PDB file of C-alpha atoms in Angstrom:
ATOM      1  CA  MET A 240      38.182  32.815 241.202  1.00  0.00           C
ATOM      2  CA  GLY A 241      41.435  32.819 239.265  1.00  0.00           C
ATOM      3  CA  ARG A 242      40.697  29.470 237.648  1.00  0.00           C
ATOM      4  CA  GLY A 243      37.236  30.609 236.446  1.00  0.00           C
ATOM      5  CA  LEU A 244      38.768  33.763 234.951  1.00  0.00           C
ATOM      6  CA  ARG A 245      41.306  31.747 232.959  1.00  0.00           C
ATOM      7  CA  LEU A 246      38.575  29.469 231.634  1.00  0.00           C
ATOM      8  CA  ASP A 247      36.542  32.518 230.535  1.00  0.00           C
ATOM      9  CA  GLN A 248      39.591  33.992 228.753  1.00  0.00           C
ATOM     10  CA  ARG A 249      40.151  30.740 226.867  1.00  0.00           C
ATOM     11  CA  ARG A 250      36.519  30.693 225.722  1.00  0.00           C
ATOM     12  CA  ARG A 251      36.785  34.249 224.420  1.00  0.00           C
ATOM     13  CA  ARG A 252      40.043  33.451 222.640  1.00  0.00           C
ATOM     14  CA  ARG A 253      38.432  30.459 220.912  1.00  0.00           C
ATOM     15  CA  ALA A 254      35.471  32.605 219.881  1.00  0.00           C
ATOM     16  CA  ARG A 255      37.838  35.142 218.193  1.00  0.00           C
ATOM     17  CA  GLU A 256      40.101  32.646 216.384  1.00  0.00           C
ATOM     18  CA  GLY A 257      38.164  32.894 213.085  1.00  0.00           C
ATOM     19  CA  SER A 258      37.816  36.689 213.182  1.00  0.00           C
ATOM     20  CA  ALA A 259      41.170  37.289 211.454  1.00  0.00           C
ATOM     21  CA  ALA A 260      40.149  35.065 208.543  1.00  0.00           C
ATOM     22  CA  VAL A 261      36.803  36.845 208.230  1.00  0.00           C
ATOM     23  CA  GLU A 262      38.471  40.295 208.348  1.00  0.00           C
ATOM     24  CA  PHE A 263      41.015  39.199 205.743  1.00  0.00           C
ATOM     25  CA  ALA A 264      38.243  37.940 203.463  1.00  0.00           C
ATOM     26  CA  MET A 265      36.470  41.296 203.732  1.00  0.00           C
ATOM     27  CA  VAL A 266      39.574  43.350 202.976  1.00  0.00           C
ATOM     28  CA  ALA A 267      41.458  41.063 200.562  1.00  0.00           C
ATOM     29  CA  LEU A 268      39.282  41.441 197.457  1.00  0.00           C
ATOM     30  CA  PRO A 269      39.244  45.268 197.400  1.00  0.00           C
ATOM     31  CA  PHE A 270      42.927  45.373 198.356  1.00  0.00           C
ATOM     32  CA  PHE A 271      44.059  43.039 195.563  1.00  0.00           C
ATOM     33  CA  PHE A 272      41.740  44.728 193.068  1.00  0.00           C
ATOM     34  CA  MET A 273      43.304  48.082 193.927  1.00  0.00           C
ATOM     35  CA  MET A 274      46.827  46.656 193.719  1.00  0.00           C
ATOM     36  CA  PHE A 275      46.158  45.202 190.241  1.00  0.00           C
ATOM     37  CA  ALA A 276      44.624  48.505 189.150  1.00  0.00           C
ATOM     38  CA  VAL A 277      47.717  50.419 190.311  1.00  0.00           C
ATOM     39  CA  LEU A 278      50.000  47.967 188.499  1.00  0.00           C
ATOM     40  CA  GLU A 279      47.923  48.192 185.322  1.00  0.00           C
ATOM     41  CA  LEU A 280      47.890  51.991 185.487  1.00  0.00           C
ATOM     42  CA  ALA A 281      51.679  51.916 185.790  1.00  0.00           C
ATOM     43  CA  LEU A 282      51.819  49.634 182.736  1.00  0.00           C
ATOM     44  CA  VAL A 283      49.627  52.063 180.768  1.00  0.00           C
ATOM     45  CA  PHE A 284      51.892  54.995 181.699  1.00  0.00           C
ATOM     46  CA  VAL A 285      54.993  53.056 180.656  1.00  0.00           C
ATOM     47  CA  LEU A 286      53.344  51.963 177.404  1.00  0.00           C
ATOM     48  CA  ASP A 287      52.282  55.544 176.650  1.00  0.00           C
ATOM     49  CA  SER A 288      55.790  56.844 177.303  1.00  0.00           C
ATOM     50  CA  VAL A 289      57.392  54.148 175.144  1.00  0.00           C
ATOM     51  CA  LEU A 290      54.905  54.861 172.326  1.00  0.00           C
ATOM     52  CA  GLU A 291      55.583  58.602 172.515  1.00  0.00           C
ATOM     53  CA  ASN A 292      59.358  58.101 172.387  1.00  0.00           C
ATOM     54  CA  ALA A 293      59.078  55.600 169.519  1.00  0.00           C
ATOM     55  CA  ALA A 294      56.966  58.074 167.515  1.00  0.00           C
ATOM     56  CA  ILE A 295      59.454  60.882 168.120  1.00  0.00           C
ATOM     57  CA  GLU A 296      62.491  58.735 167.250  1.00  0.00           C
ATOM     58  CA  THR A 297      60.888  57.262 164.135  1.00  0.00           C
ATOM     59  CA  GLY A 298      59.627  60.700 163.104  1.00  0.00           C
ATOM     60  CA  ARG A 299      63.224  61.868 163.231  1.00  0.00           C
ATOM     61  CA  LEU A 300      63.958  59.517 160.310  1.00  0.00           C
ATOM     62  CA  VAL A 301      61.389  61.449 158.274  1.00  0.00           C
ATOM     63  CA  ARG A 302      62.646  64.843 159.472  1.00  0.00           C
ATOM     64  CA  THR A 303      66.266  64.140 158.531  1.00  0.00           C
ATOM     65  CA  GLY A 304      65.491  62.530 155.161  1.00  0.00           C
ATOM     66  CA  GLN A 305      66.662  59.046 156.178  1.00  0.00           C
ATOM     67  CA  ALA A 306      63.168  57.659 155.586  1.00  0.00           C
ATOM     68  CA  GLU A 307      63.145  58.993 152.021  1.00  0.00           C
ATOM     69  CA  ALA A 308      66.643  57.642 151.390  1.00  0.00           C
ATOM     70  CA  GLN A 309      65.462  54.185 152.534  1.00  0.00           C
ATOM     71  CA  SER A 310      62.236  54.411 150.470  1.00  0.00           C
ATOM     72  CA  PHE A 311      59.952  54.271 153.497  1.00  0.00           C
ATOM     73  CA  ASN A 312      56.263  53.557 153.140  1.00  0.00           C
ATOM     74  CA  ALA A 313      53.632  53.060 155.855  1.00  0.00           C
ATOM     75  CA  ALA A 314      54.679  49.435 156.474  1.00  0.00           C
ATOM     76  CA  LYS A 315      58.389  50.280 156.838  1.00  0.00           C
ATOM     77  CA  PHE A 316      57.574  53.228 159.100  1.00  0.00           C
ATOM     78  CA  LYS A 317      55.403  50.973 161.272  1.00  0.00           C
ATOM     79  CA  THR A 318      58.125  48.306 161.432  1.00  0.00           C
ATOM     80  CA  SER A 319      60.671  50.946 162.417  1.00  0.00           C
ATOM     81  CA  LEU A 320      58.341  52.335 165.079  1.00  0.00           C
ATOM     82  CA  CYS A 321      57.646  48.855 166.470  1.00  0.00           C
ATOM     83  CA  SER A 322      61.367  48.092 166.674  1.00  0.00           C
ATOM     84  CA  ARG A 323      61.638  51.047 169.081  1.00  0.00           C
ATOM     85  CA  MET A 324      58.807  49.823 171.345  1.00  0.00           C
ATOM     86  CA  SER A 325      61.212  47.767 173.540  1.00  0.00           C
ATOM     87  CA  ILE A 326      59.218  45.278 175.646  1.00  0.00           C
ATOM     88  CA  PHE A 327      55.998  46.020 173.730  1.00  0.00           C
ATOM     89  CA  SER A 328      57.455  45.272 170.288  1.00  0.00           C
ATOM     90  CA  GLY A 329      56.208  41.672 170.196  1.00  0.00           C
ATOM     91  CA  ASP A 330      52.580  42.435 169.390  1.00  0.00           C
ATOM     92  CA  CYS A 331      53.100  46.018 168.243  1.00  0.00           C
ATOM     93  CA  ALA A 332      52.475  45.298 164.553  1.00  0.00           C
ATOM     94  CA  SER A 333      48.954  44.063 165.233  1.00  0.00           C
ATOM     95  CA  LYS A 334      48.082  46.814 167.701  1.00  0.00           C
ATOM     96  CA  VAL A 335      49.550  50.004 166.229  1.00  0.00           C
ATOM     97  CA  THR A 336      48.337  52.221 163.389  1.00  0.00           C
ATOM     98  CA  VAL A 337      50.541  55.029 162.022  1.00  0.00           C
ATOM     99  CA  ASP A 338      49.776  58.194 160.100  1.00  0.00           C
ATOM    100  CA  VAL A 339      52.475  60.420 158.594  1.00  0.00           C
ATOM    101  CA  ARG A 340      51.356  63.411 156.537  1.00  0.00           C
ATOM    102  CA  ARG A 341      52.147  66.954 155.471  1.00  0.00           C
ATOM    103  CA  ILE A 342      50.177  69.723 157.121  1.00  0.00           C
ATOM    104  CA  PRO A 343      49.905  73.302 155.842  1.00  0.00           C
ATOM    105  CA  GLN A 344      50.698  74.969 159.185  1.00  0.00           C
ATOM    106  CA  PHE A 345      51.490  74.157 162.796  1.00  0.00           C
ATOM    107  CA  LYS A 346      48.441  75.977 164.109  1.00  0.00           C
ATOM    108  CA  ASN A 347      45.109  74.129 163.879  1.00  0.00           C
ATOM    109  CA  PRO A 348      45.916  71.582 161.166  1.00  0.00           C
ATOM    110  CA  THR A 349      42.863  69.990 159.622  1.00  0.00           C
ATOM    111  CA  VAL A 350      43.531  66.267 159.496  1.00  0.00           C
ATOM    112  CA  PRO A 351      41.086  63.357 159.478  1.00  0.00           C
ATOM    113  CA  ASP A 352      40.439  61.782 162.850  1.00  0.00           C
ATOM    114  CA  PRO A 353      40.262  57.970 162.831  1.00  0.00           C
ATOM    115  CA  LEU A 354      38.555  58.006 166.245  1.00  0.00           C
ATOM    116  CA  SER A 355      34.986  58.855 165.321  1.00  0.00           C
ATOM    117  CA  GLY A 356      31.633  57.923 166.788  1.00  0.00           C
ATOM    118  CA  ALA A 357      31.637  54.751 164.675  1.00  0.00           C
ATOM    119  CA  GLY A 358      34.834  53.484 166.324  1.00  0.00           C
ATOM    120  CA  PHE A 359      38.374  53.392 164.993  1.00  0.00           C
ATOM    121  CA  ASN A 360      38.832  53.738 161.235  1.00  0.00           C
ATOM    122  CA  PRO A 361      42.441  52.852 160.264  1.00  0.00           C
ATOM    123  CA  ALA A 362      41.682  53.603 156.585  1.00  0.00           C
ATOM    124  CA  VAL A 363      42.072  57.310 157.411  1.00  0.00           C
ATOM    125  CA  ALA A 364      45.791  56.756 158.116  1.00  0.00           C
ATOM    126  CA  ASP A 365      48.214  57.705 155.358  1.00  0.00           C
ATOM    127  CA  TYR A 366      51.949  57.912 154.732  1.00  0.00           C
ATOM    128  CA  ASP A 367      53.555  60.903 153.040  1.00  0.00           C
ATOM    129  CA  GLY A 368      57.162  61.610 154.035  1.00  0.00           C
ATOM    130  CA  GLY A 369      57.079  65.093 152.515  1.00  0.00           C
ATOM    131  CA  LYS A 370      59.933  67.063 151.078  1.00  0.00           C
ATOM    132  CA  PRO A 371      62.633  69.218 152.710  1.00  0.00           C
ATOM    133  CA  GLY A 372      61.056  72.132 154.580  1.00  0.00           C
ATOM    134  CA  ASP A 373      57.562  70.586 154.757  1.00  0.00           C
ATOM    135  CA  ILE A 374      55.674  70.667 158.035  1.00  0.00           C
ATOM    136  CA  MET A 375      54.926  67.096 159.072  1.00  0.00           C
ATOM    137  CA  LEU A 376      52.538  65.449 161.504  1.00  0.00           C
ATOM    138  CA  VAL A 377      53.299  61.946 162.800  1.00  0.00           C
ATOM    139  CA  ARG A 378      50.589  60.129 164.742  1.00  0.00           C
ATOM    140  CA  ALA A 379      50.527  56.621 166.199  1.00  0.00           C
ATOM    141  CA  TRP A 380      47.558  54.838 167.799  1.00  0.00           C
ATOM    142  CA  TYR A 381      48.018  51.771 169.981  1.00  0.00           C
ATOM    143  CA  GLN A 382      45.089  49.546 171.000  1.00  0.00           C
ATOM    144  CA  HIS A 383      45.541  48.131 174.489  1.00  0.00           C
ATOM    145  CA  THR A 384      43.225  45.768 176.350  1.00  0.00           C
ATOM    146  CA  LEU A 385      42.691  46.629 180.011  1.00  0.00           C
ATOM    147  CA  LEU A 386      42.100  43.972 182.641  1.00  0.00           C
ATOM    148  CA  THR A 387      40.646  46.103 185.442  1.00  0.00           C
ATOM    149  CA  PRO A 388      37.233  47.468 184.487  1.00  0.00           C
ATOM    150  CA  PHE A 389      37.184  50.866 186.168  1.00  0.00           C
ATOM    151  CA  LEU A 390      40.407  52.041 184.477  1.00  0.00           C
ATOM    152  CA  SER A 391      38.710  51.876 181.084  1.00  0.00           C
ATOM    153  CA  GLN A 392      36.344  54.650 182.183  1.00  0.00           C
ATOM    154  CA  GLY A 393      39.212  57.146 182.334  1.00  0.00           C
ATOM    155  CA  LEU A 394      40.808  56.283 178.988  1.00  0.00           C
ATOM    156  CA  SER A 395      39.718  56.692 175.393  1.00  0.00           C
ATOM    157  CA  LYS A 396      37.732  53.532 174.808  1.00  0.00           C
ATOM    158  CA  LEU A 397      36.638  51.769 171.621  1.00  0.00           C
ATOM    159  CA  LYS A 398      33.378  49.890 171.181  1.00  0.00           C
ATOM    160  CA  ASP A 399      35.132  46.541 171.668  1.00  0.00           C
ATOM    161  CA  GLY A 400      36.326  47.653 175.119  1.00  0.00           C
ATOM    162  CA  LYS A 401      39.947  48.234 174.163  1.00  0.00           C
ATOM    163  CA  SER A 402      41.680  51.463 175.157  1.00  0.00           C
ATOM    164  CA  MET A 403      43.386  53.682 172.624  1.00  0.00           C
ATOM    165  CA  LEU A 404      46.724  55.335 173.386  1.00  0.00           C
ATOM    166  CA  THR A 405      47.893  58.082 171.038  1.00  0.00           C
ATOM    167  CA  ALA A 406      51.278  59.653 170.346  1.00  0.00           C
ATOM    168  CA  THR A 407      51.660  62.738 168.161  1.00  0.00           C
ATOM    169  CA  THR A 408      54.620  64.804 167.048  1.00  0.00           C
ATOM    170  CA  ALA A 409      54.874  67.684 164.586  1.00  0.00           C
ATOM    171  CA  PHE A 410      58.033  69.107 163.018  1.00  0.00           C
ATOM    172  CA  ARG A 411      59.492  70.779 159.953  1.00  0.00           C
ATOM    173  CA  ASN A 412      61.632  68.581 157.713  1.00  0.00           C
ATOM    174  CA  GLU A 413      65.276  69.551 157.591  1.00  0.00           C
ATOM    175  CA  PRO A 414      66.874  70.664 154.309  1.00  0.00           C
ATOM    176  CA  TYR A 415      68.323  67.236 153.544  1.00  0.00           C
ATOM    177  CA  ASP A 416      68.703  67.550 149.751  1.00  0.00           C
TER     178      ASP A 416
END
């Protein structure tokens, strides 16, 4: 009796040997997809934070009059912003669009929106460093390509599938004259 029981146990063990591989195959794809999505979401949050800080720091050059003293234009402002993008500075110049302009008031400024139904229109962007005491609006848009498809549903998406991250800051220029 004992010998027959051992033989039966060995048969069952052999029959279950491939079950771990089958279970892994069923769970692996969703697991790795979710892990890549979490990593990409973390990358998007870091990128958004870096873009926001770069816009604030570069906007400070306008606010304090340093941009006017260095004869800034849109290209110089963009270069300065990209230099503050740390690990994302390599391809920043091709992915970012900046807009610096005077606004009449802090409450409900009427400014053109480059994100319209037709897609992204960078021609709307302008550069005007203002004068001392002017209220300024600094905006930066960064086009980022997502790898995981379902994340693009939760972000502002362009027609070409790229996601758009935006950083905005408003301030009053200091009396730097």
